[in-house]
XYZ file of C-alpha atoms in Angstrom:
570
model
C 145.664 33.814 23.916
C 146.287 30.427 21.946
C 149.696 28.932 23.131
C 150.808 29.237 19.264
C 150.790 33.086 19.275
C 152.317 33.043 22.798
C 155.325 30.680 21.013
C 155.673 33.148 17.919
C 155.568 36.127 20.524
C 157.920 34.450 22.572
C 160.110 33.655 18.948
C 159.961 37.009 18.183
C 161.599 38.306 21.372
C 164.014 36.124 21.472
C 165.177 36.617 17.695
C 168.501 38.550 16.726
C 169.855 40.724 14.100
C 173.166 41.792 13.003
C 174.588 45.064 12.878
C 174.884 44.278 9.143
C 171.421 43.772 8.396
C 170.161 46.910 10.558
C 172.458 49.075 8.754
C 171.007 47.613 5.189
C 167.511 47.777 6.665
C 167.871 51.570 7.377
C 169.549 51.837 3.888
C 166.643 49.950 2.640
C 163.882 52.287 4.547
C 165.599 56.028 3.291
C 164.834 54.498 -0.578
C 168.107 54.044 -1.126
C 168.361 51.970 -4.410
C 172.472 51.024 -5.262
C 175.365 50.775 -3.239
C 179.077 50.928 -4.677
C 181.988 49.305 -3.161
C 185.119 47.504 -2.848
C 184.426 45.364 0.038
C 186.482 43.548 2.495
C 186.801 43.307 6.087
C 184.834 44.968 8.235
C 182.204 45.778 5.613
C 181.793 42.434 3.056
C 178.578 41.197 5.037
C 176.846 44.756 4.663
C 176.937 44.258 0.833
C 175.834 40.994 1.145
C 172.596 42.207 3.757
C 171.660 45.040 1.328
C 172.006 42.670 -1.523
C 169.377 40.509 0.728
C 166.975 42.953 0.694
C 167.129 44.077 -3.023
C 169.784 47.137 -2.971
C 171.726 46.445 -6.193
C 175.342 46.382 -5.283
C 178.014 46.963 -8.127
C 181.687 46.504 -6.543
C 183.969 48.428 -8.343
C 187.819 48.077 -8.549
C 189.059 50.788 -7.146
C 187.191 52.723 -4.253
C 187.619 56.130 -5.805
C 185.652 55.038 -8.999
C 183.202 53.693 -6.751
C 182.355 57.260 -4.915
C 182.463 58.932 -8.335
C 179.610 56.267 -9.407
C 177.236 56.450 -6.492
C 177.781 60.803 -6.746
C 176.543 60.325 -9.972
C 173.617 58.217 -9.078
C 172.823 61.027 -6.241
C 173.050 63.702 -9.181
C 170.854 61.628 -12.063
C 168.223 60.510 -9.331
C 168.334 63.090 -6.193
C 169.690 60.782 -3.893
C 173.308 62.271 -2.825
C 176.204 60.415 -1.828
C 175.926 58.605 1.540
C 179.916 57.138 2.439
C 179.559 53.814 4.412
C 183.242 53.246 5.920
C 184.375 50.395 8.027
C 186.334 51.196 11.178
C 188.588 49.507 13.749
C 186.913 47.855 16.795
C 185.555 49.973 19.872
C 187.340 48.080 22.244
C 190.808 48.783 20.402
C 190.882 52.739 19.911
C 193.601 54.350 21.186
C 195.882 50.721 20.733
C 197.028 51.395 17.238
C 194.177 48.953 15.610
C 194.321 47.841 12.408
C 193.784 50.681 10.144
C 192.778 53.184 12.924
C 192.401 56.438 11.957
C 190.060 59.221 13.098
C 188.211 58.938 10.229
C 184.522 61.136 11.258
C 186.859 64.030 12.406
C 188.391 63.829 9.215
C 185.167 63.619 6.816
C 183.834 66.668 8.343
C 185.859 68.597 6.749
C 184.460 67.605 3.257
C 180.636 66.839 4.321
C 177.518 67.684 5.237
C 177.069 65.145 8.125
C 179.929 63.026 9.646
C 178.992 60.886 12.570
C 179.459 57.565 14.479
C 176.773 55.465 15.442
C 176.914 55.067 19.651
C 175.147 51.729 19.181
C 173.142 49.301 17.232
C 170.064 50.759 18.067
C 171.113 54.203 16.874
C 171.987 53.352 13.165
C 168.380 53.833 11.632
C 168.824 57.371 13.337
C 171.704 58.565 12.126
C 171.427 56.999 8.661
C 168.186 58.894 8.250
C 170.148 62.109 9.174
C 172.627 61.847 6.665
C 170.503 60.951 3.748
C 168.155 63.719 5.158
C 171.105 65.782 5.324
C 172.373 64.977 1.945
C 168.966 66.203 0.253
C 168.126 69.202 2.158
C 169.452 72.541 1.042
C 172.707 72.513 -1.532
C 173.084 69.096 -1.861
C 176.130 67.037 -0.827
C 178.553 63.865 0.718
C 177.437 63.013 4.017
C 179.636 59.928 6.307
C 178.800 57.373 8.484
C 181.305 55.533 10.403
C 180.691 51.473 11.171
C 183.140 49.790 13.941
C 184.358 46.775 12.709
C 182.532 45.349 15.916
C 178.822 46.521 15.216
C 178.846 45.033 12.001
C 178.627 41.093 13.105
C 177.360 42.057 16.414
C 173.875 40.424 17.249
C 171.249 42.376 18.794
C 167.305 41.669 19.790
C 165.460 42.152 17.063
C 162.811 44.180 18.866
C 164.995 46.814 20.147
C 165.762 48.580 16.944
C 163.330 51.046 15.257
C 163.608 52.172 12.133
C 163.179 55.679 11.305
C 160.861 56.275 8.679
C 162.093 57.611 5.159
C 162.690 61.382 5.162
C 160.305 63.626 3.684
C 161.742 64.926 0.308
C 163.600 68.619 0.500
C 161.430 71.671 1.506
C 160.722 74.132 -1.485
C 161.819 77.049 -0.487
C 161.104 80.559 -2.835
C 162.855 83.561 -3.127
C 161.640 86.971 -1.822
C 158.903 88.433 -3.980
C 160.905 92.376 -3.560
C 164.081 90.753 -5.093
C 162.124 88.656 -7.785
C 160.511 92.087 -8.642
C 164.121 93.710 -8.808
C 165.346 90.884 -10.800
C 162.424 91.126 -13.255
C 163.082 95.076 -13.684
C 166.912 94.414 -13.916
C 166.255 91.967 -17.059
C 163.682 94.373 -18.456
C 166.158 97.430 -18.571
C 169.386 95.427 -20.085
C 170.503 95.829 -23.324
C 172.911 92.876 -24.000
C 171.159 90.563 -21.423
C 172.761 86.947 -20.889
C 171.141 83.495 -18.899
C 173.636 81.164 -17.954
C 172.166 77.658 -17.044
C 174.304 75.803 -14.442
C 174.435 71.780 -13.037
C 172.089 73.550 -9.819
C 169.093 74.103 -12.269
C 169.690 70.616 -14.014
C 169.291 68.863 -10.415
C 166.323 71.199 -9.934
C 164.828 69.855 -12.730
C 164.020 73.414 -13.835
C 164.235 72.128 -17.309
C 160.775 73.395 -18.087
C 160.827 76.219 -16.521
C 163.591 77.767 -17.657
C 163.180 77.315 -21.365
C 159.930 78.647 -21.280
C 161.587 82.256 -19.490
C 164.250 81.285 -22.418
C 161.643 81.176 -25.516
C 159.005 84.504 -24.137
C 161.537 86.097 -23.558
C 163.724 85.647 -26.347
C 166.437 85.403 -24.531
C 170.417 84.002 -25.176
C 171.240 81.357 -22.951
C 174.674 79.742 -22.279
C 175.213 76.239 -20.334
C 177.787 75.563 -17.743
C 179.605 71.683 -18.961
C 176.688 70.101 -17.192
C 173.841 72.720 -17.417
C 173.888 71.295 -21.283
C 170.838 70.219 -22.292
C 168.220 71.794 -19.412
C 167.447 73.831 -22.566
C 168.893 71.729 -25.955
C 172.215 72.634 -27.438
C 170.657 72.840 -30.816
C 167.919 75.372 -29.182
C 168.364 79.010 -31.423
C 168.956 81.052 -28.379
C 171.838 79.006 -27.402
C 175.025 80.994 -27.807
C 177.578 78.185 -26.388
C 179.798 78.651 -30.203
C 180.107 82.526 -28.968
C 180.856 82.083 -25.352
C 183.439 84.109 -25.063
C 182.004 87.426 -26.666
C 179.112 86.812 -24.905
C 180.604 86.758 -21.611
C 182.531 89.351 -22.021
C 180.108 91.901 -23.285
C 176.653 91.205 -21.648
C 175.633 94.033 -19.279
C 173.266 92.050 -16.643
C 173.781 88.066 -16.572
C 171.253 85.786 -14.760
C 172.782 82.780 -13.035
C 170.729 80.232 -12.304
C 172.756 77.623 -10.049
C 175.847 78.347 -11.650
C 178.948 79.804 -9.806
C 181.202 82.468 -10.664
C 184.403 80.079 -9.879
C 187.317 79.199 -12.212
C 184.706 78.173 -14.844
C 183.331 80.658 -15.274
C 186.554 83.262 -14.827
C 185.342 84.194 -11.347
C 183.059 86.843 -12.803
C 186.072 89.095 -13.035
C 187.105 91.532 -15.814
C 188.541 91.366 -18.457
C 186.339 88.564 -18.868
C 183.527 90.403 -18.089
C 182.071 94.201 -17.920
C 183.789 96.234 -15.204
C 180.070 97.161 -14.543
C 178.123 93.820 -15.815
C 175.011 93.258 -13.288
C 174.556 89.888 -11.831
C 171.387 88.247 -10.822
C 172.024 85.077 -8.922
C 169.872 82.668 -8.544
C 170.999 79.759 -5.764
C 170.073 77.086 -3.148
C 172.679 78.175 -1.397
C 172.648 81.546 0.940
C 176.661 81.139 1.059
C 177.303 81.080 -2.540
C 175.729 84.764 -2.805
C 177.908 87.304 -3.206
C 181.227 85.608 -3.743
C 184.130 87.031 -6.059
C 181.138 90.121 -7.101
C 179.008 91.597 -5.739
C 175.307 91.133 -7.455
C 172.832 93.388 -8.102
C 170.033 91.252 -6.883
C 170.052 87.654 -5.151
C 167.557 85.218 -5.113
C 167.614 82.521 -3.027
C 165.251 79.695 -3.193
C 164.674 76.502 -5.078
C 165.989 77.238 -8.775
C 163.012 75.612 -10.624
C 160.826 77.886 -7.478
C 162.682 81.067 -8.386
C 162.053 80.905 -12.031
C 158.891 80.641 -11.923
C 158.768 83.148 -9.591
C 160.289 85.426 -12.462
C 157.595 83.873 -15.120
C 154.867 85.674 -12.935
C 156.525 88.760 -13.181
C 156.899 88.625 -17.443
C 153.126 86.895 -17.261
C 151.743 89.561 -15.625
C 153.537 92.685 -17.898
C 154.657 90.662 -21.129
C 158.278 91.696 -22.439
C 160.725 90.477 -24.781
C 164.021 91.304 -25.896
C 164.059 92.310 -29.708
C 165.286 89.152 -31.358
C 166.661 91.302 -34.122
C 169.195 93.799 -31.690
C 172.404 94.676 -32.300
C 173.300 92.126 -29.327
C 171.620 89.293 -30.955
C 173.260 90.302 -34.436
C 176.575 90.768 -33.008
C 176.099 86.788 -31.281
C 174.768 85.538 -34.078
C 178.194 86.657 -36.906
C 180.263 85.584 -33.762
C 178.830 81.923 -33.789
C 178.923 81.808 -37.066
C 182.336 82.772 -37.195
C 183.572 80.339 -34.797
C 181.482 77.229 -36.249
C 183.060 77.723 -39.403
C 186.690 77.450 -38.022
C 185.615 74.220 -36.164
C 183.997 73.059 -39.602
C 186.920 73.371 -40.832
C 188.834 71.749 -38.766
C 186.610 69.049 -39.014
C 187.114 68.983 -42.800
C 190.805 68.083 -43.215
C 191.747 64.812 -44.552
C 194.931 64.604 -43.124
C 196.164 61.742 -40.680
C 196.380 60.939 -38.009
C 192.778 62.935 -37.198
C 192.501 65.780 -35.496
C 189.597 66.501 -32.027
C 187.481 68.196 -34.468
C 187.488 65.651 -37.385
C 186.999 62.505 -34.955
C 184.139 64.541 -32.780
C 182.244 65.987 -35.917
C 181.811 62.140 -37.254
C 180.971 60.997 -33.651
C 178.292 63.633 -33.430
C 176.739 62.621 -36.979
C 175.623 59.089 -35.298
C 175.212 59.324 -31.581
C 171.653 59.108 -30.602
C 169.794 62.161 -29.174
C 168.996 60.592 -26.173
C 171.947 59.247 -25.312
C 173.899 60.027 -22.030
C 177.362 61.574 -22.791
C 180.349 61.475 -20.202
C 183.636 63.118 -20.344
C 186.882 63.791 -19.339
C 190.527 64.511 -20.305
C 191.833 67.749 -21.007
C 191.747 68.595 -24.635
C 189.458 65.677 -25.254
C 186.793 67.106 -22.851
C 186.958 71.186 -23.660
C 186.742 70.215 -27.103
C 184.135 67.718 -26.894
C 181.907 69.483 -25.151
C 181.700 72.348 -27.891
C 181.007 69.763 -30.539
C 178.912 67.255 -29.253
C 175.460 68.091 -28.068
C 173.172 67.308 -25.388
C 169.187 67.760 -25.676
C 167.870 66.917 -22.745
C 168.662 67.931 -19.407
C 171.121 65.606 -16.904
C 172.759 63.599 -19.671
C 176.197 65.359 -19.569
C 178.507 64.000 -17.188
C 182.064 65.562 -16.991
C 184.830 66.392 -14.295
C 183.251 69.279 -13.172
C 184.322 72.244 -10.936
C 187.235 70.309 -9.288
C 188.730 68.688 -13.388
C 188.958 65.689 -11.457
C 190.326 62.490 -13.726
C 189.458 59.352 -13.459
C 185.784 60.259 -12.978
C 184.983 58.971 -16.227
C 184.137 55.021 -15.933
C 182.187 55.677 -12.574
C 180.341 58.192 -14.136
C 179.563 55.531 -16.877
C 178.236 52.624 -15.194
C 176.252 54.746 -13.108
C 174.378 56.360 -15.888
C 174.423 52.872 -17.418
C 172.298 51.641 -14.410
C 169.558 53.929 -14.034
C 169.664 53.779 -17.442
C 169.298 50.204 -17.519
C 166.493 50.568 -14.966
C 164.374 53.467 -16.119
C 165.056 53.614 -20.143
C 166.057 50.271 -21.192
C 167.740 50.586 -24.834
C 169.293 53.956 -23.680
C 173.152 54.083 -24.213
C 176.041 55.725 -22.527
C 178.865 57.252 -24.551
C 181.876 57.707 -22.413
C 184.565 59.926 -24.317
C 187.983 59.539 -22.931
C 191.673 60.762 -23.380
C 193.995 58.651 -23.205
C 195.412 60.127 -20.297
C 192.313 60.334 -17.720
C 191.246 56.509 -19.017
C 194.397 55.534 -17.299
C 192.758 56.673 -14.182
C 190.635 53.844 -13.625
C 191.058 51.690 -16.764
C 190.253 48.829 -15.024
C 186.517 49.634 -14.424
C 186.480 48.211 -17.689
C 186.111 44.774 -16.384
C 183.531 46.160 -13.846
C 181.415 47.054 -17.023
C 181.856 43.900 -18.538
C 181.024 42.004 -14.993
C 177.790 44.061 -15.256
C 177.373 44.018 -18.904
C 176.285 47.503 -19.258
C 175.322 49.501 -22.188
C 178.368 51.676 -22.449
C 180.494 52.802 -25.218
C 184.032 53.765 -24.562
C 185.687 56.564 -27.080
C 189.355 56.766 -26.159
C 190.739 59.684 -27.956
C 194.384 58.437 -28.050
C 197.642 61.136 -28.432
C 199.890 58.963 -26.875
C 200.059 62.074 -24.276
C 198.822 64.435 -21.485
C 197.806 67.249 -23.719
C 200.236 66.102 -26.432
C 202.405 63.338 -27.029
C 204.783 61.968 -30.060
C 204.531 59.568 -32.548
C 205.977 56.211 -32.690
C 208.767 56.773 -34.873
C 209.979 60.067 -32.702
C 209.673 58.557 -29.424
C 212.122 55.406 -31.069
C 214.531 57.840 -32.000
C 214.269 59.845 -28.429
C 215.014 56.703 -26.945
C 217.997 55.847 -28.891
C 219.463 59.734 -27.644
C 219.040 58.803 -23.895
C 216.618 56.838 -21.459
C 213.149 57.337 -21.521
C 212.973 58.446 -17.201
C 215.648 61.427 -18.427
C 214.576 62.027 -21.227
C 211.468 61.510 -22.374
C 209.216 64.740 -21.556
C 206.594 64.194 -18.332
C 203.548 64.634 -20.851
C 203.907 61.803 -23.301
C 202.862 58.278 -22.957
C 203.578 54.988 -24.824
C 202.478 55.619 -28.313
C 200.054 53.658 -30.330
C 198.765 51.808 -27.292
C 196.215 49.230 -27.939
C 193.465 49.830 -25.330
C 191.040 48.241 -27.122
C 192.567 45.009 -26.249
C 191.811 45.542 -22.395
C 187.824 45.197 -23.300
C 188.580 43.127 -25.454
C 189.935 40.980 -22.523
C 187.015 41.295 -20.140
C 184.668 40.160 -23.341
C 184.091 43.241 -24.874
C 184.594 44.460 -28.427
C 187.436 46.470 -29.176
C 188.104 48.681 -32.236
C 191.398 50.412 -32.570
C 190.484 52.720 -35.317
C 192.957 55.101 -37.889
C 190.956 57.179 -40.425
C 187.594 58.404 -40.415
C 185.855 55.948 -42.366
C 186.931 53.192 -39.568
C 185.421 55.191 -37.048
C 182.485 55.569 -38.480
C 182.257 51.779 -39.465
C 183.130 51.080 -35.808
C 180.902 53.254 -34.123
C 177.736 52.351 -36.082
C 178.643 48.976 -34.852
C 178.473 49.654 -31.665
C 175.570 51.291 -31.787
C 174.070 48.045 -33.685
C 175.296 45.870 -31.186
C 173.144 45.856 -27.770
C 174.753 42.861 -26.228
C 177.684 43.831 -25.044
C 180.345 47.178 -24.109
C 182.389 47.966 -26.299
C 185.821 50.645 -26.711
C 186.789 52.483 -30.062
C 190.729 53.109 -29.710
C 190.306 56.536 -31.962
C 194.234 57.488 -32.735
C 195.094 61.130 -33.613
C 197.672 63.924 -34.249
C 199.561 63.416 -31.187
C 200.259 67.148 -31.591
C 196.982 68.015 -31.963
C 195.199 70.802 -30.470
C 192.353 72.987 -29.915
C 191.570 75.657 -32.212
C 193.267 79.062 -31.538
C 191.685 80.977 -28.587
C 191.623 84.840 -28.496
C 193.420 85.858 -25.443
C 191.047 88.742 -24.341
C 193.747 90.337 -21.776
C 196.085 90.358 -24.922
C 193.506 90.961 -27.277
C 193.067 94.636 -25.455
C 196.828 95.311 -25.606
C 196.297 94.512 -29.340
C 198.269 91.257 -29.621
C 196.686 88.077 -30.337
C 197.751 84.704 -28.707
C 199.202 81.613 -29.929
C 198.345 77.714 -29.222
C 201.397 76.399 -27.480
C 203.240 73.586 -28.037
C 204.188 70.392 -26.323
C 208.491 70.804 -25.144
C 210.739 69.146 -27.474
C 212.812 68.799 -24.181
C 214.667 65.550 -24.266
C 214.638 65.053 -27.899
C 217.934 64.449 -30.430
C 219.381 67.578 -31.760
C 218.438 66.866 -34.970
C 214.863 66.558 -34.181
């Protein structure tokens, strides 16, 4: 052998590799594209390593925004969230080490996978397990603890191996007996309902689904972030009559959505004392709880419904498009579109939800991405403004966690930026859950994403009060005793924090200016921008029907924010 290959040979065994640049490596080899942080000691250098090797790292401000980005990443692109956390030194445990904590013990009680490399060399192992584990069945957080020590520690470069990238998730289909009791079940209903949940938007059953939707004939109704596997716009969507249609269909198909607080737990007097559920899930565990169905499937939700095509292929059906069902749906949307309309309509300021979200809906493009959160701001907004294709709705979700918002953003923004360049992201805030993690504003100027902020501002948490009553309030008594827990300063100029970061703010009044500003926005590629939308500060949602009440005979009323703490005279 020439002497020059025995010097590289000899090169090659002799060269060394840090913990960092394994652990990026392994990152690297699993096809794992971003990485969200805030970094600092022990973890700055495995930024900088996946950053070598062409993971795009965004660091965030705050390290809960940063988790609610890369879970959104995992949900838009199928890669779930892996948790990378720095830990105290080996050699220290048990000495009170900085920040010591028994942090895998801890994370199992909220993941899939929680687990603690034993050494260098075991890294690509158990990184491959957790992104495998993230993937496979329901889909969800796994951890992976780093000692502060492994991360600068240098090892031989030949004694690591690299596991190679885990096959993608098994496809797994439901039993053909139960499919064939489903399909019978659907057959025999006579006020049959779908409901589309986020399970069959990650299962990309998009396709599949609307065509069981359209031969069929079917009414469908999305979970918050089923919207758009089958368009809001689609005629068999009966999202304006979601109540009534809940509470009188007699066998409802679930496909990946859960009977949880959502969606009242399945529960009467929401529902039929006798309504029929077919469930269709990833997840053997979810089966079965609050009701019991009348058929399960369990499989791969895009699997399973094409399972049921087969059945309706083989003996056609469809349910007559002219029933008493439909007809009774159709005078209930009707009814309710025409109070939001309404609503919508007045010319009174400051605006109401209705009248700013009816204007926003007018120009936002069809294909845009649309995140949410807040509490009036996001229950209304999701009833107004639509979605049309499947995984563009991004909202707080089953746990109405705030401060989601912003991470959700800037990751839709990326793989946005990355797979449909020109693509926008609309991020709809209250005032309220903005204040979460306001300052990933700056983050999406660092970045300079293509995100539009929409801060619907009521000076409150549900409601607030206007300038001139909050003066008076605090001329009665101080603000800590007397100003009630819900309201906020009013009239605040968020605008002004883009603005900061190099931005373009709009703090907006009436709904000419909002229109002016947001077709502006939408002009204006080159940089993120934030529409300060003021409105009624007692503004609410339109009156619900209190079904429980409703059967007693009484109807229920909006309520109110306290006047606790204000003058006497007021």
């Amino acid at each position: 052998m020439p002497e020059s290959n025995l010097a590289e040979r000899s090169d090659r065994s002799e060269e060394q590799v840090s913990g960092a640049k394994v652990i990026a490596q392994a990152l690297k080899t699993q096809n794992v594209e971003y990485m969200f942080g805030v970094v600092g000691i022990p973890v700055t250098e495995i930024a900088v390593a996946a950053q070598e090797l062409g993971i795009r790292y965004i660091g965030m401000r705050n390290e809960q925004a940063a988790c609610y980005a890369a879970s959104a990443v995992g949900y838009l692109t199928g890669r779930p969230l892996i948790v990378i956390g720095g830990s105290s030194e080996r050699s220290q445990e048990t000495m009170g080490a900085f920040q010591e904590f028994p942090q895998v013990e801890a994370c199992r009680l909220y993941s899939k996978f929680s687990a603690r490399p034993s050494s260098i060399e075991a890294i690509p192992t158990v990184i491959e397990k957790a992104v495998r584990s993230s993937i496979y069945g329901r889909p969800g957080a796994c951890y992976v603890d780093i000692p502060a020590d492994f991360v600068t520690l240098q090892m031989n470069v030949n004694s690591i191996k690299y596991k190679e990238c885990c096959m993608p998730p098994p496809v797994s289909m439901a039993e053909t007996s139960a499919v064939c009791m489903a399909a019978s079940v659907i057959r025999n209903a006579r006020q049959p309902l779908l409901i589309i949940g986020k399970g069959a938007a990650y299962a990309h059953a998009e396709e599949s689904i609307r065509k069981l939707v359209e031969q069929c004939k079917l009414p469908f109704l999305p979970t918050p972030m089923g919207k758009g596997v089958v368009p809001d716009n689609h005629p068999n969507c009966v999202s304006a009559a979601r109540s009534r249609a809940l509470q009188s269909a007699d066998v409802i198909v679930l496909f990946g959505a859960r009977l949880n607080w959502i969606l009242h737990f399945g529960l009467p007097p929401r529902y039929q004392p006798d309504v029929k559920f077919i469930q269709v899930d990833i997840c053997a565990e979810e089966l079965g709880n609050n009701v019991r169905p009348a058929v399960t499937l369990l499989g791969d939700i895009n699997a399973v419904t094409k399972q049921l095509l087969e059945q309706f292929d083989k003996t056609p059906w469809q349910y007559p498009p002219e029933s008493k069902w439909w007809n009774t749906l159709r005078e209930k949307m009707k009814d309710n579109e025409a109070a939001s309309k309404e609503l919508a309509s007045k010319k009174s300021l400051p605006m109401n939800y209705y009248t700013v979200f009816y204007h926003v809906q007018e120009q936002l493009p069809r294909d845009c991405f649309v995140v949410s959160e807040g509490a009036n701001t996001m229950d209304i907004g999701r009833t107004v403004l639509q979605n049309y294709l499947p995984r563009h709705r991004l909202d707080a979700g089953t746990f109405g966690t705030m401060g989601v918002g912003l991470g959700f953003a800037i990751a839709a923004a990326l793989v946005a930026k990355d797979r449909n360049p020109g693509k926008r992201v609309i991020c709809v805030e209250g005032d309220s859950a903005f204040g979460f993690s306001g300052m990933e504003v700056e983050t999406i100027c660092r970045y300079n994403l293509p995100i539009i902020l929409l801060i619907v501002n009521n000076n409150g948490i549900y409601q607030g009060f206007d300038t001139d009553s909050w003066k008076e309030m605090l001329k009665c008594e101080d603000a800590t005793t007397g100003a009630p827990p819900i309201c906020l300063l009013p009239d605040s100029h968020y605008e002004q924090i883009m603005a900061a970061f190099g931005g373009k703010g709009y703090f907006v009044q009436t709904p000419e200016e909002l229109q002016k500003s947001l077709r502006q926005t939408l002009e204006d590629t080159t940089k993120p921008s934030l529409i300060n939308i003021m409105i009624e500060p007692q503004a609410t949602r339109k009156a619900q029907v209190n079904i429980a009440k409703q059967k007693e005979g009484k109807a229920s009323t909006p309520s109110l924010a306290p006047s606790r703490g204000l003058c006497k005279h007021f």
